[in-house]
Amino acid sequence: MTGKAKKVLSVLTGVVIALFLVIALAALAVTVVYRTRGEDAEILGYQFRIVVSGSMEPEIGQGSLVVIDTVGSGESFYEDLSVGDVITFNWFNTANVDEVIVTHRIIDIKETSSGYRFTLQGDAVEGDTQVITENEIIGKVVWHSSALGAVLTFLRSGAGIVVCLILPAALIMIYEVYRIVRLVREGKAEQKREKEAARDEEIETLRRELAELKKEKEKKDA
Protein backbone atom coordinates (compact mmCIF):
# COMPACT_ATOMS: atom_id res chain seq x y z
CA MET A 1 0.00 0.00 0.00
CA THR A 2 1.39 3.42 -0.96
CA GLY A 3 1.94 6.22 1.53
CA LYS A 4 -0.95 8.23 0.05
CA ALA A 5 -3.33 5.28 0.31
CA LYS A 6 -2.29 4.71 3.93
CA LYS A 7 -2.96 8.38 4.71
CA VAL A 8 -6.43 8.24 3.12
CA LEU A 9 -7.23 5.02 5.00
CA SER A 10 -6.08 6.58 8.26
CA VAL A 11 -8.31 9.64 7.73
CA LEU A 12 -11.35 7.49 6.86
CA THR A 13 -10.75 5.31 9.90
CA GLY A 14 -10.56 8.39 12.11
CA VAL A 15 -13.86 9.70 10.70
CA VAL A 16 -15.59 6.36 11.30
CA ILE A 17 -14.31 6.19 14.87
CA ALA A 18 -15.45 9.78 15.49
CA LEU A 19 -18.95 8.94 14.22
CA PHE A 20 -19.10 5.87 16.43
CA LEU A 21 -18.09 7.98 19.42
CA VAL A 22 -20.73 10.63 18.67
CA ILE A 23 -23.44 7.95 18.37
CA ALA A 24 -22.24 6.26 21.52
CA LEU A 25 -22.26 9.52 23.49
CA ALA A 26 -25.74 10.42 22.19
CA ALA A 27 -27.06 6.99 23.16
CA LEU A 28 -25.44 7.26 26.58
CA ALA A 29 -26.90 10.74 27.16
CA VAL A 30 -30.40 9.64 26.14
CA THR A 31 -30.20 6.54 28.30
CA VAL A 32 -28.95 8.41 31.36
CA VAL A 33 -31.52 11.23 31.05
CA TYR A 34 -34.48 8.93 30.57
CA ARG A 35 -33.45 6.48 33.28
CA THR A 36 -32.69 9.13 35.87
CA ARG A 37 -35.36 11.74 35.17
CA GLY A 38 -37.81 10.06 32.79
CA GLU A 39 -39.74 12.01 30.17
CA ASP A 40 -40.31 14.86 32.62
CA ALA A 41 -36.80 16.10 31.88
CA GLU A 42 -36.80 19.55 30.31
CA ILE A 43 -34.24 21.20 28.04
CA LEU A 44 -34.60 24.99 27.75
CA GLY A 45 -38.29 24.76 28.57
CA TYR A 46 -39.05 21.91 26.16
CA GLN A 47 -40.00 18.31 26.85
CA PHE A 48 -39.40 15.42 24.48
CA ARG A 49 -41.95 12.61 24.66
CA ILE A 50 -42.86 9.50 22.73
CA VAL A 51 -46.52 9.12 21.71
CA VAL A 52 -47.73 5.74 22.96
CA SER A 53 -51.04 5.49 21.09
CA GLY A 54 -52.42 6.08 17.62
CA SER A 55 -55.18 8.50 18.68
CA MET A 56 -53.56 11.38 16.75
CA GLU A 57 -52.98 9.51 13.50
CA PRO A 58 -52.36 10.16 10.69
CA GLU A 59 -50.66 13.46 11.62
CA ILE A 60 -48.88 12.14 14.71
CA GLY A 61 -48.40 8.39 14.64
CA GLN A 62 -47.80 6.01 17.49
CA GLY A 63 -44.14 6.04 18.49
CA SER A 64 -43.54 9.59 17.17
CA LEU A 65 -41.35 12.02 19.05
CA VAL A 66 -43.17 15.21 20.09
CA VAL A 67 -41.45 18.38 21.24
CA ILE A 68 -43.53 20.20 23.85
CA ASP A 69 -43.28 23.87 24.73
CA THR A 70 -44.09 23.59 28.41
CA VAL A 71 -46.38 25.91 30.35
CA GLY A 72 -44.61 29.07 31.46
CA SER A 73 -45.47 31.45 34.24
CA GLY A 74 -48.50 33.73 33.87
CA GLU A 75 -51.68 33.39 31.84
CA SER A 76 -50.28 34.39 28.45
CA PHE A 77 -49.55 30.76 27.60
CA TYR A 78 -53.23 29.80 27.91
CA GLU A 79 -54.42 32.95 26.16
CA ASP A 80 -52.24 32.11 23.16
CA LEU A 81 -53.75 28.64 22.75
CA SER A 82 -56.38 28.31 20.05
CA VAL A 83 -58.70 25.70 18.55
CA GLY A 84 -56.66 23.32 16.40
CA ASP A 85 -53.54 23.40 18.57
CA VAL A 86 -52.20 20.07 19.82
CA ILE A 87 -51.36 19.93 23.52
CA THR A 88 -50.07 17.35 25.96
CA PHE A 89 -51.89 17.07 29.27
CA ASN A 90 -52.48 14.92 32.33
CA TRP A 91 -55.74 12.97 32.13
CA PHE A 92 -57.36 10.88 34.81
CA ASN A 93 -58.45 7.71 33.04
CA THR A 94 -61.59 6.58 34.89
CA ALA A 95 -61.59 3.24 33.05
CA ASN A 96 -58.18 2.27 34.44
CA VAL A 97 -58.43 4.48 37.52
CA ASP A 98 -55.06 5.93 36.63
CA GLU A 99 -53.58 9.23 35.52
CA VAL A 100 -52.07 9.13 32.05
CA ILE A 101 -50.37 11.62 29.79
CA VAL A 102 -52.28 12.31 26.56
CA THR A 103 -51.57 14.33 23.43
CA HIS A 104 -54.76 15.56 21.69
CA ARG A 105 -56.10 18.47 19.67
CA ILE A 106 -58.10 21.37 21.09
CA ILE A 107 -61.61 21.47 19.61
CA ASP A 108 -63.15 24.05 21.95
CA ILE A 109 -62.04 26.70 24.45
CA LYS A 110 -64.22 28.36 27.07
CA GLU A 111 -63.18 31.09 29.47
CA THR A 112 -64.72 30.77 32.93
CA SER A 113 -64.45 32.74 36.14
CA SER A 114 -61.81 30.27 37.38
CA GLY A 115 -59.80 30.20 34.13
CA TYR A 116 -59.86 28.50 30.74
CA ARG A 117 -61.55 25.18 30.10
CA PHE A 118 -60.39 23.13 27.10
CA THR A 119 -62.18 20.38 25.21
CA LEU A 120 -59.86 17.98 23.41
CA GLN A 121 -60.14 15.06 21.03
CA GLY A 122 -57.81 12.74 19.21
CA ASP A 123 -57.81 13.06 15.40
CA ALA A 124 -58.43 9.32 15.03
CA VAL A 125 -61.00 9.05 17.84
CA GLU A 126 -64.32 10.74 17.02
CA GLY A 127 -66.75 11.35 19.87
CA ASP A 128 -64.23 10.57 22.63
CA THR A 129 -63.46 13.97 24.14
CA GLN A 130 -61.71 15.19 27.27
CA VAL A 131 -62.48 18.40 29.15
CA ILE A 132 -59.62 19.81 31.21
CA THR A 133 -58.61 22.96 33.02
CA GLU A 134 -55.37 24.90 32.83
CA ASN A 135 -53.84 22.89 35.66
CA GLU A 136 -53.78 19.65 33.64
CA ILE A 137 -51.86 21.08 30.68
CA ILE A 138 -48.18 20.14 30.33
CA GLY A 139 -47.56 22.16 27.18
CA LYS A 140 -48.16 22.71 23.48
CA VAL A 141 -46.76 20.39 20.82
CA VAL A 142 -44.59 22.53 18.53
CA TRP A 143 -42.89 19.81 16.47
CA HIS A 144 -43.04 16.07 15.92
CA SER A 145 -41.18 13.36 14.00
CA SER A 146 -41.94 9.69 13.55
CA ALA A 147 -38.39 8.94 12.35
CA LEU A 148 -36.69 10.49 15.39
CA GLY A 149 -39.25 8.80 17.61
CA ALA A 150 -38.23 5.43 16.20
CA VAL A 151 -34.53 6.29 16.68
CA LEU A 152 -35.07 7.44 20.27
CA THR A 153 -37.13 4.36 21.10
CA PHE A 154 -34.39 2.16 19.66
CA LEU A 155 -31.67 3.98 21.60
CA ARG A 156 -33.58 3.39 24.83
CA SER A 157 -33.93 -0.33 24.16
CA GLY A 158 -31.48 -3.08 25.07
CA ALA A 159 -30.63 -3.62 21.42
CA GLY A 160 -29.97 0.10 21.00
CA ILE A 161 -27.54 0.11 23.92
CA VAL A 162 -25.72 -2.86 22.39
CA VAL A 163 -25.55 -1.33 18.91
CA CYS A 164 -24.73 2.22 19.97
CA LEU A 165 -22.53 1.61 23.02
CA ILE A 166 -21.13 -1.90 23.25
CA LEU A 167 -20.63 -2.52 19.53
CA PRO A 168 -18.77 0.77 18.83
CA ALA A 169 -16.61 0.19 21.91
CA ALA A 170 -15.81 -3.35 20.73
CA LEU A 171 -15.01 -2.15 17.19
CA ILE A 172 -12.76 0.62 18.50
CA MET A 173 -10.98 -1.87 20.77
CA ILE A 174 -10.48 -4.29 17.87
CA TYR A 175 -9.14 -1.49 15.69
CA GLU A 176 -6.73 -0.32 18.41
CA VAL A 177 -5.43 -3.89 18.89
CA TYR A 178 -4.99 -4.18 15.11
CA ARG A 179 -3.18 -0.83 15.01
CA ILE A 180 -0.84 -1.83 17.85
CA VAL A 181 -0.06 -5.17 16.17
CA ARG A 182 0.57 -3.37 12.88
CA LEU A 183 2.88 -0.84 14.56
CA VAL A 184 4.80 -3.66 16.26
CA ARG A 185 5.17 -5.49 12.94
CA GLU A 186 6.24 -2.30 11.18
CA GLY A 187 8.76 -1.66 13.96
CA LYS A 188 10.21 -5.16 13.61
CA ALA A 189 10.33 -4.80 9.83
CA GLU A 190 12.11 -1.45 10.19
CA GLN A 191 14.65 -2.99 12.59
CA LYS A 192 15.22 -5.83 10.13
CA ARG A 193 15.78 -3.37 7.29
CA GLU A 194 18.19 -1.37 9.44
CA LYS A 195 20.15 -4.52 10.34
CA GLU A 196 20.28 -5.60 6.70
CA ALA A 197 21.41 -2.13 5.66
CA ALA A 198 24.12 -2.15 8.34
CA ARG A 199 25.23 -5.64 7.26
CA ASP A 200 25.35 -4.60 3.62
CA GLU A 201 27.36 -1.52 4.57
CA GLU A 202 29.82 -3.66 6.53
CA ILE A 203 30.17 -6.06 3.60
CA GLU A 204 30.74 -3.15 1.22
CA THR A 205 33.33 -1.69 3.60
CA LEU A 206 35.15 -5.04 3.75
CA ARG A 207 35.10 -5.27 -0.05
CA ARG A 208 36.64 -1.83 -0.35
CA GLU A 209 39.31 -2.69 2.23
CA LEU A 210 40.11 -5.94 0.42
CA ALA A 211 40.35 -4.06 -2.85
CA GLU A 212 42.75 -1.55 -1.26
CA LEU A 213 44.89 -4.35 0.16
CA LYS A 214 44.97 -6.10 -3.21
CA LYS A 215 46.08 -2.91 -4.94
CA GLU A 216 48.84 -2.33 -2.37
CA LYS A 217 50.04 -5.92 -2.79
CA GLU A 218 50.10 -5.58 -6.56
CA LYS A 219 52.19 -2.40 -6.24
CA LYS A 220 54.70 -4.15 -3.97
CA ASP A 221 54.95 -7.17 -6.29
CA ALA A 222 55.52 -4.84 -9.25
mmCIF file of C-alpha atoms in Angstrom:
data_model
loop_
_atom_site.group_PDB
_atom_site.id
_atom_site.type_symbol
_atom_site.label_atom_id
_atom_site.label_comp_id
_atom_site.label_asym_id
_atom_site.label_seq_id
_atom_site.Cartn_x
_atom_site.Cartn_y
_atom_site.Cartn_z
ATOM 1 C CA MET A 1 0.000 0.000 0.000
ATOM 2 C CA THR A 2 1.388 3.423 -0.956
ATOM 3 C CA GLY A 3 1.937 6.223 1.530
ATOM 4 C CA LYS A 4 -0.949 8.226 0.045
ATOM 5 C CA ALA A 5 -3.329 5.276 0.312
ATOM 6 C CA LYS A 6 -2.292 4.714 3.930
ATOM 7 C CA LYS A 7 -2.963 8.379 4.712
ATOM 8 C CA VAL A 8 -6.429 8.242 3.118
ATOM 9 C CA LEU A 9 -7.235 5.017 4.998
ATOM 10 C CA SER A 10 -6.080 6.576 8.265
ATOM 11 C CA VAL A 11 -8.310 9.637 7.727
ATOM 12 C CA LEU A 12 -11.348 7.485 6.860
ATOM 13 C CA THR A 13 -10.746 5.309 9.899
ATOM 14 C CA GLY A 14 -10.563 8.387 12.106
ATOM 15 C CA VAL A 15 -13.859 9.703 10.704
ATOM 16 C CA VAL A 16 -15.595 6.356 11.296
ATOM 17 C CA ILE A 17 -14.314 6.188 14.874
ATOM 18 C CA ALA A 18 -15.449 9.781 15.494
ATOM 19 C CA LEU A 19 -18.947 8.939 14.221
ATOM 20 C CA PHE A 20 -19.097 5.869 16.429
ATOM 21 C CA LEU A 21 -18.089 7.975 19.420
ATOM 22 C CA VAL A 22 -20.732 10.628 18.673
ATOM 23 C CA ILE A 23 -23.442 7.953 18.368
ATOM 24 C CA ALA A 24 -22.244 6.256 21.523
ATOM 25 C CA LEU A 25 -22.255 9.524 23.490
ATOM 26 C CA ALA A 26 -25.736 10.415 22.194
ATOM 27 C CA ALA A 27 -27.056 6.993 23.161
ATOM 28 C CA LEU A 28 -25.442 7.257 26.582
ATOM 29 C CA ALA A 29 -26.903 10.742 27.159
ATOM 30 C CA VAL A 30 -30.402 9.639 26.142
ATOM 31 C CA THR A 31 -30.198 6.536 28.299
ATOM 32 C CA VAL A 32 -28.951 8.414 31.359
ATOM 33 C CA VAL A 33 -31.521 11.227 31.054
ATOM 34 C CA TYR A 34 -34.482 8.928 30.574
ATOM 35 C CA ARG A 35 -33.453 6.476 33.282
ATOM 36 C CA THR A 36 -32.686 9.134 35.872
ATOM 37 C CA ARG A 37 -35.358 11.735 35.170
ATOM 38 C CA GLY A 38 -37.809 10.062 32.794
ATOM 39 C CA GLU A 39 -39.741 12.006 30.174
ATOM 40 C CA ASP A 40 -40.313 14.864 32.616
ATOM 41 C CA ALA A 41 -36.800 16.101 31.885
ATOM 42 C CA GLU A 42 -36.803 19.554 30.305
ATOM 43 C CA ILE A 43 -34.239 21.202 28.042
ATOM 44 C CA LEU A 44 -34.603 24.990 27.747
ATOM 45 C CA GLY A 45 -38.295 24.764 28.572
ATOM 46 C CA TYR A 46 -39.051 21.908 26.161
ATOM 47 C CA GLN A 47 -39.998 18.310 26.845
ATOM 48 C CA PHE A 48 -39.403 15.417 24.478
ATOM 49 C CA ARG A 49 -41.950 12.609 24.657
ATOM 50 C CA ILE A 50 -42.862 9.495 22.733
ATOM 51 C CA VAL A 51 -46.521 9.117 21.709
ATOM 52 C CA VAL A 52 -47.730 5.740 22.962
ATOM 53 C CA SER A 53 -51.043 5.492 21.088
ATOM 54 C CA GLY A 54 -52.420 6.084 17.617
ATOM 55 C CA SER A 55 -55.181 8.502 18.676
ATOM 56 C CA MET A 56 -53.564 11.381 16.748
ATOM 57 C CA GLU A 57 -52.976 9.514 13.496
ATOM 58 C CA PRO A 58 -52.365 10.158 10.695
ATOM 59 C CA GLU A 59 -50.665 13.455 11.620
ATOM 60 C CA ILE A 60 -48.876 12.138 14.710
ATOM 61 C CA GLY A 61 -48.404 8.388 14.636
ATOM 62 C CA GLN A 62 -47.804 6.015 17.485
ATOM 63 C CA GLY A 63 -44.137 6.044 18.486
ATOM 64 C CA SER A 64 -43.545 9.586 17.171
ATOM 65 C CA LEU A 65 -41.346 12.021 19.046
ATOM 66 C CA VAL A 66 -43.173 15.207 20.089
ATOM 67 C CA VAL A 67 -41.452 18.382 21.243
ATOM 68 C CA ILE A 68 -43.531 20.199 23.845
ATOM 69 C CA ASP A 69 -43.284 23.874 24.726
ATOM 70 C CA THR A 70 -44.088 23.587 28.413
ATOM 71 C CA VAL A 71 -46.380 25.908 30.347
ATOM 72 C CA GLY A 72 -44.609 29.069 31.458
ATOM 73 C CA SER A 73 -45.473 31.454 34.243
ATOM 74 C CA GLY A 74 -48.498 33.734 33.869
ATOM 75 C CA GLU A 75 -51.685 33.387 31.837
ATOM 76 C CA SER A 76 -50.278 34.394 28.453
ATOM 77 C CA PHE A 77 -49.549 30.764 27.601
ATOM 78 C CA TYR A 78 -53.229 29.797 27.912
ATOM 79 C CA GLU A 79 -54.418 32.950 26.155
ATOM 80 C CA ASP A 80 -52.241 32.110 23.165
ATOM 81 C CA LEU A 81 -53.754 28.643 22.754
ATOM 82 C CA SER A 82 -56.380 28.308 20.054
ATOM 83 C CA VAL A 83 -58.696 25.699 18.553
ATOM 84 C CA GLY A 84 -56.662 23.320 16.399
ATOM 85 C CA ASP A 85 -53.542 23.404 18.573
ATOM 86 C CA VAL A 86 -52.203 20.074 19.818
ATOM 87 C CA ILE A 87 -51.355 19.933 23.515
ATOM 88 C CA THR A 88 -50.068 17.348 25.963
ATOM 89 C CA PHE A 89 -51.886 17.071 29.275
ATOM 90 C CA ASN A 90 -52.484 14.922 32.334
ATOM 91 C CA TRP A 91 -55.738 12.971 32.130
ATOM 92 C CA PHE A 92 -57.363 10.878 34.813
ATOM 93 C CA ASN A 93 -58.453 7.709 33.042
ATOM 94 C CA THR A 94 -61.585 6.585 34.886
ATOM 95 C CA ALA A 95 -61.587 3.240 33.055
ATOM 96 C CA ASN A 96 -58.183 2.269 34.436
ATOM 97 C CA VAL A 97 -58.425 4.475 37.524
ATOM 98 C CA ASP A 98 -55.063 5.929 36.631
ATOM 99 C CA GLU A 99 -53.585 9.235 35.519
ATOM 100 C CA VAL A 100 -52.073 9.131 32.049
ATOM 101 C CA ILE A 101 -50.372 11.623 29.790
ATOM 102 C CA VAL A 102 -52.276 12.307 26.565
ATOM 103 C CA THR A 103 -51.571 14.329 23.426
ATOM 104 C CA HIS A 104 -54.757 15.557 21.689
ATOM 105 C CA ARG A 105 -56.099 18.473 19.667
ATOM 106 C CA ILE A 106 -58.099 21.367 21.094
ATOM 107 C CA ILE A 107 -61.609 21.474 19.610
ATOM 108 C CA ASP A 108 -63.145 24.053 21.947
ATOM 109 C CA ILE A 109 -62.043 26.697 24.451
ATOM 110 C CA LYS A 110 -64.216 28.362 27.072
ATOM 111 C CA GLU A 111 -63.177 31.092 29.474
ATOM 112 C CA THR A 112 -64.724 30.773 32.932
ATOM 113 C CA SER A 113 -64.452 32.736 36.141
ATOM 114 C CA SER A 114 -61.810 30.274 37.376
ATOM 115 C CA GLY A 115 -59.799 30.200 34.131
ATOM 116 C CA TYR A 116 -59.859 28.501 30.744
ATOM 117 C CA ARG A 117 -61.554 25.182 30.099
ATOM 118 C CA PHE A 118 -60.392 23.134 27.102
ATOM 119 C CA THR A 119 -62.176 20.377 25.211
ATOM 120 C CA LEU A 120 -59.856 17.985 23.409
ATOM 121 C CA GLN A 121 -60.141 15.057 21.034
ATOM 122 C CA GLY A 122 -57.809 12.738 19.205
ATOM 123 C CA ASP A 123 -57.813 13.058 15.400
ATOM 124 C CA ALA A 124 -58.433 9.322 15.028
ATOM 125 C CA VAL A 125 -61.004 9.055 17.836
ATOM 126 C CA GLU A 126 -64.322 10.741 17.024
ATOM 127 C CA GLY A 127 -66.750 11.354 19.870
ATOM 128 C CA ASP A 128 -64.233 10.571 22.626
ATOM 129 C CA THR A 129 -63.457 13.970 24.136
ATOM 130 C CA GLN A 130 -61.705 15.195 27.267
ATOM 131 C CA VAL A 131 -62.483 18.396 29.154
ATOM 132 C CA ILE A 132 -59.620 19.805 31.211
ATOM 133 C CA THR A 133 -58.615 22.958 33.017
ATOM 134 C CA GLU A 134 -55.368 24.899 32.834
ATOM 135 C CA ASN A 135 -53.845 22.890 35.661
ATOM 136 C CA GLU A 136 -53.783 19.650 33.644
ATOM 137 C CA ILE A 137 -51.860 21.082 30.684
ATOM 138 C CA ILE A 138 -48.178 20.137 30.327
ATOM 139 C CA GLY A 139 -47.559 22.156 27.177
ATOM 140 C CA LYS A 140 -48.162 22.708 23.478
ATOM 141 C CA VAL A 141 -46.763 20.389 20.819
ATOM 142 C CA VAL A 142 -44.590 22.528 18.529
ATOM 143 C CA TRP A 143 -42.889 19.805 16.471
ATOM 144 C CA HIS A 144 -43.037 16.066 15.923
ATOM 145 C CA SER A 145 -41.176 13.363 14.001
ATOM 146 C CA SER A 146 -41.945 9.686 13.553
ATOM 147 C CA ALA A 147 -38.391 8.943 12.351
ATOM 148 C CA LEU A 148 -36.690 10.493 15.385
ATOM 149 C CA GLY A 149 -39.245 8.800 17.612
ATOM 150 C CA ALA A 150 -38.226 5.430 16.198
ATOM 151 C CA VAL A 151 -34.533 6.286 16.678
ATOM 152 C CA LEU A 152 -35.068 7.438 20.269
ATOM 153 C CA THR A 153 -37.128 4.364 21.100
ATOM 154 C CA PHE A 154 -34.392 2.162 19.655
ATOM 155 C CA LEU A 155 -31.670 3.982 21.602
ATOM 156 C CA ARG A 156 -33.582 3.394 24.827
ATOM 157 C CA SER A 157 -33.925 -0.331 24.163
ATOM 158 C CA GLY A 158 -31.479 -3.080 25.075
ATOM 159 C CA ALA A 159 -30.629 -3.624 21.417
ATOM 160 C CA GLY A 160 -29.968 0.101 21.002
ATOM 161 C CA ILE A 161 -27.541 0.111 23.918
ATOM 162 C CA VAL A 162 -25.724 -2.855 22.392
ATOM 163 C CA VAL A 163 -25.545 -1.331 18.913
ATOM 164 C CA CYS A 164 -24.727 2.224 19.972
ATOM 165 C CA LEU A 165 -22.533 1.613 23.016
ATOM 166 C CA ILE A 166 -21.131 -1.895 23.250
ATOM 167 C CA LEU A 167 -20.630 -2.520 19.533
ATOM 168 C CA PRO A 168 -18.775 0.768 18.832
ATOM 169 C CA ALA A 169 -16.606 0.191 21.910
ATOM 170 C CA ALA A 170 -15.810 -3.348 20.727
ATOM 171 C CA LEU A 171 -15.008 -2.151 17.193
ATOM 172 C CA ILE A 172 -12.758 0.616 18.496
ATOM 173 C CA MET A 173 -10.979 -1.870 20.767
ATOM 174 C CA ILE A 174 -10.479 -4.294 17.867
ATOM 175 C CA TYR A 175 -9.139 -1.488 15.685
ATOM 176 C CA GLU A 176 -6.734 -0.322 18.407
ATOM 177 C CA VAL A 177 -5.432 -3.888 18.886
ATOM 178 C CA TYR A 178 -4.989 -4.184 15.112
ATOM 179 C CA ARG A 179 -3.182 -0.827 15.011
ATOM 180 C CA ILE A 180 -0.842 -1.831 17.847
ATOM 181 C CA VAL A 181 -0.056 -5.168 16.169
ATOM 182 C CA ARG A 182 0.569 -3.368 12.885
ATOM 183 C CA LEU A 183 2.884 -0.845 14.559
ATOM 184 C CA VAL A 184 4.796 -3.659 16.263
ATOM 185 C CA ARG A 185 5.173 -5.488 12.945
ATOM 186 C CA GLU A 186 6.243 -2.300 11.176
ATOM 187 C CA GLY A 187 8.759 -1.657 13.961
ATOM 188 C CA LYS A 188 10.215 -5.160 13.614
ATOM 189 C CA ALA A 189 10.328 -4.798 9.831
ATOM 190 C CA GLU A 190 12.106 -1.450 10.194
ATOM 191 C CA GLN A 191 14.646 -2.992 12.587
ATOM 192 C CA LYS A 192 15.219 -5.826 10.130
ATOM 193 C CA ARG A 193 15.783 -3.372 7.290
ATOM 194 C CA GLU A 194 18.191 -1.371 9.437
ATOM 195 C CA LYS A 195 20.146 -4.520 10.339
ATOM 196 C CA GLU A 196 20.277 -5.603 6.696
ATOM 197 C CA ALA A 197 21.406 -2.127 5.657
ATOM 198 C CA ALA A 198 24.122 -2.150 8.341
ATOM 199 C CA ARG A 199 25.226 -5.636 7.261
ATOM 200 C CA ASP A 200 25.347 -4.596 3.619
ATOM 201 C CA GLU A 201 27.360 -1.519 4.571
ATOM 202 C CA GLU A 202 29.816 -3.655 6.532
ATOM 203 C CA ILE A 203 30.174 -6.059 3.602
ATOM 204 C CA GLU A 204 30.737 -3.149 1.222
ATOM 205 C CA THR A 205 33.333 -1.690 3.599
ATOM 206 C CA LEU A 206 35.145 -5.044 3.753
ATOM 207 C CA ARG A 207 35.097 -5.273 -0.048
ATOM 208 C CA ARG A 208 36.641 -1.831 -0.352
ATOM 209 C CA GLU A 209 39.307 -2.687 2.233
ATOM 210 C CA LEU A 210 40.112 -5.942 0.420
ATOM 211 C CA ALA A 211 40.354 -4.055 -2.850
ATOM 212 C CA GLU A 212 42.754 -1.548 -1.264
ATOM 213 C CA LEU A 213 44.888 -4.350 0.164
ATOM 214 C CA LYS A 214 44.968 -6.103 -3.209
ATOM 215 C CA LYS A 215 46.083 -2.909 -4.943
ATOM 216 C CA GLU A 216 48.841 -2.333 -2.372
ATOM 217 C CA LYS A 217 50.038 -5.919 -2.789
ATOM 218 C CA GLU A 218 50.101 -5.580 -6.555
ATOM 219 C CA LYS A 219 52.194 -2.400 -6.245
ATOM 220 C CA LYS A 220 54.698 -4.153 -3.972
ATOM 221 C CA ASP A 221 54.947 -7.168 -6.288
ATOM 222 C CA ALA A 222 55.524 -4.843 -9.248
#
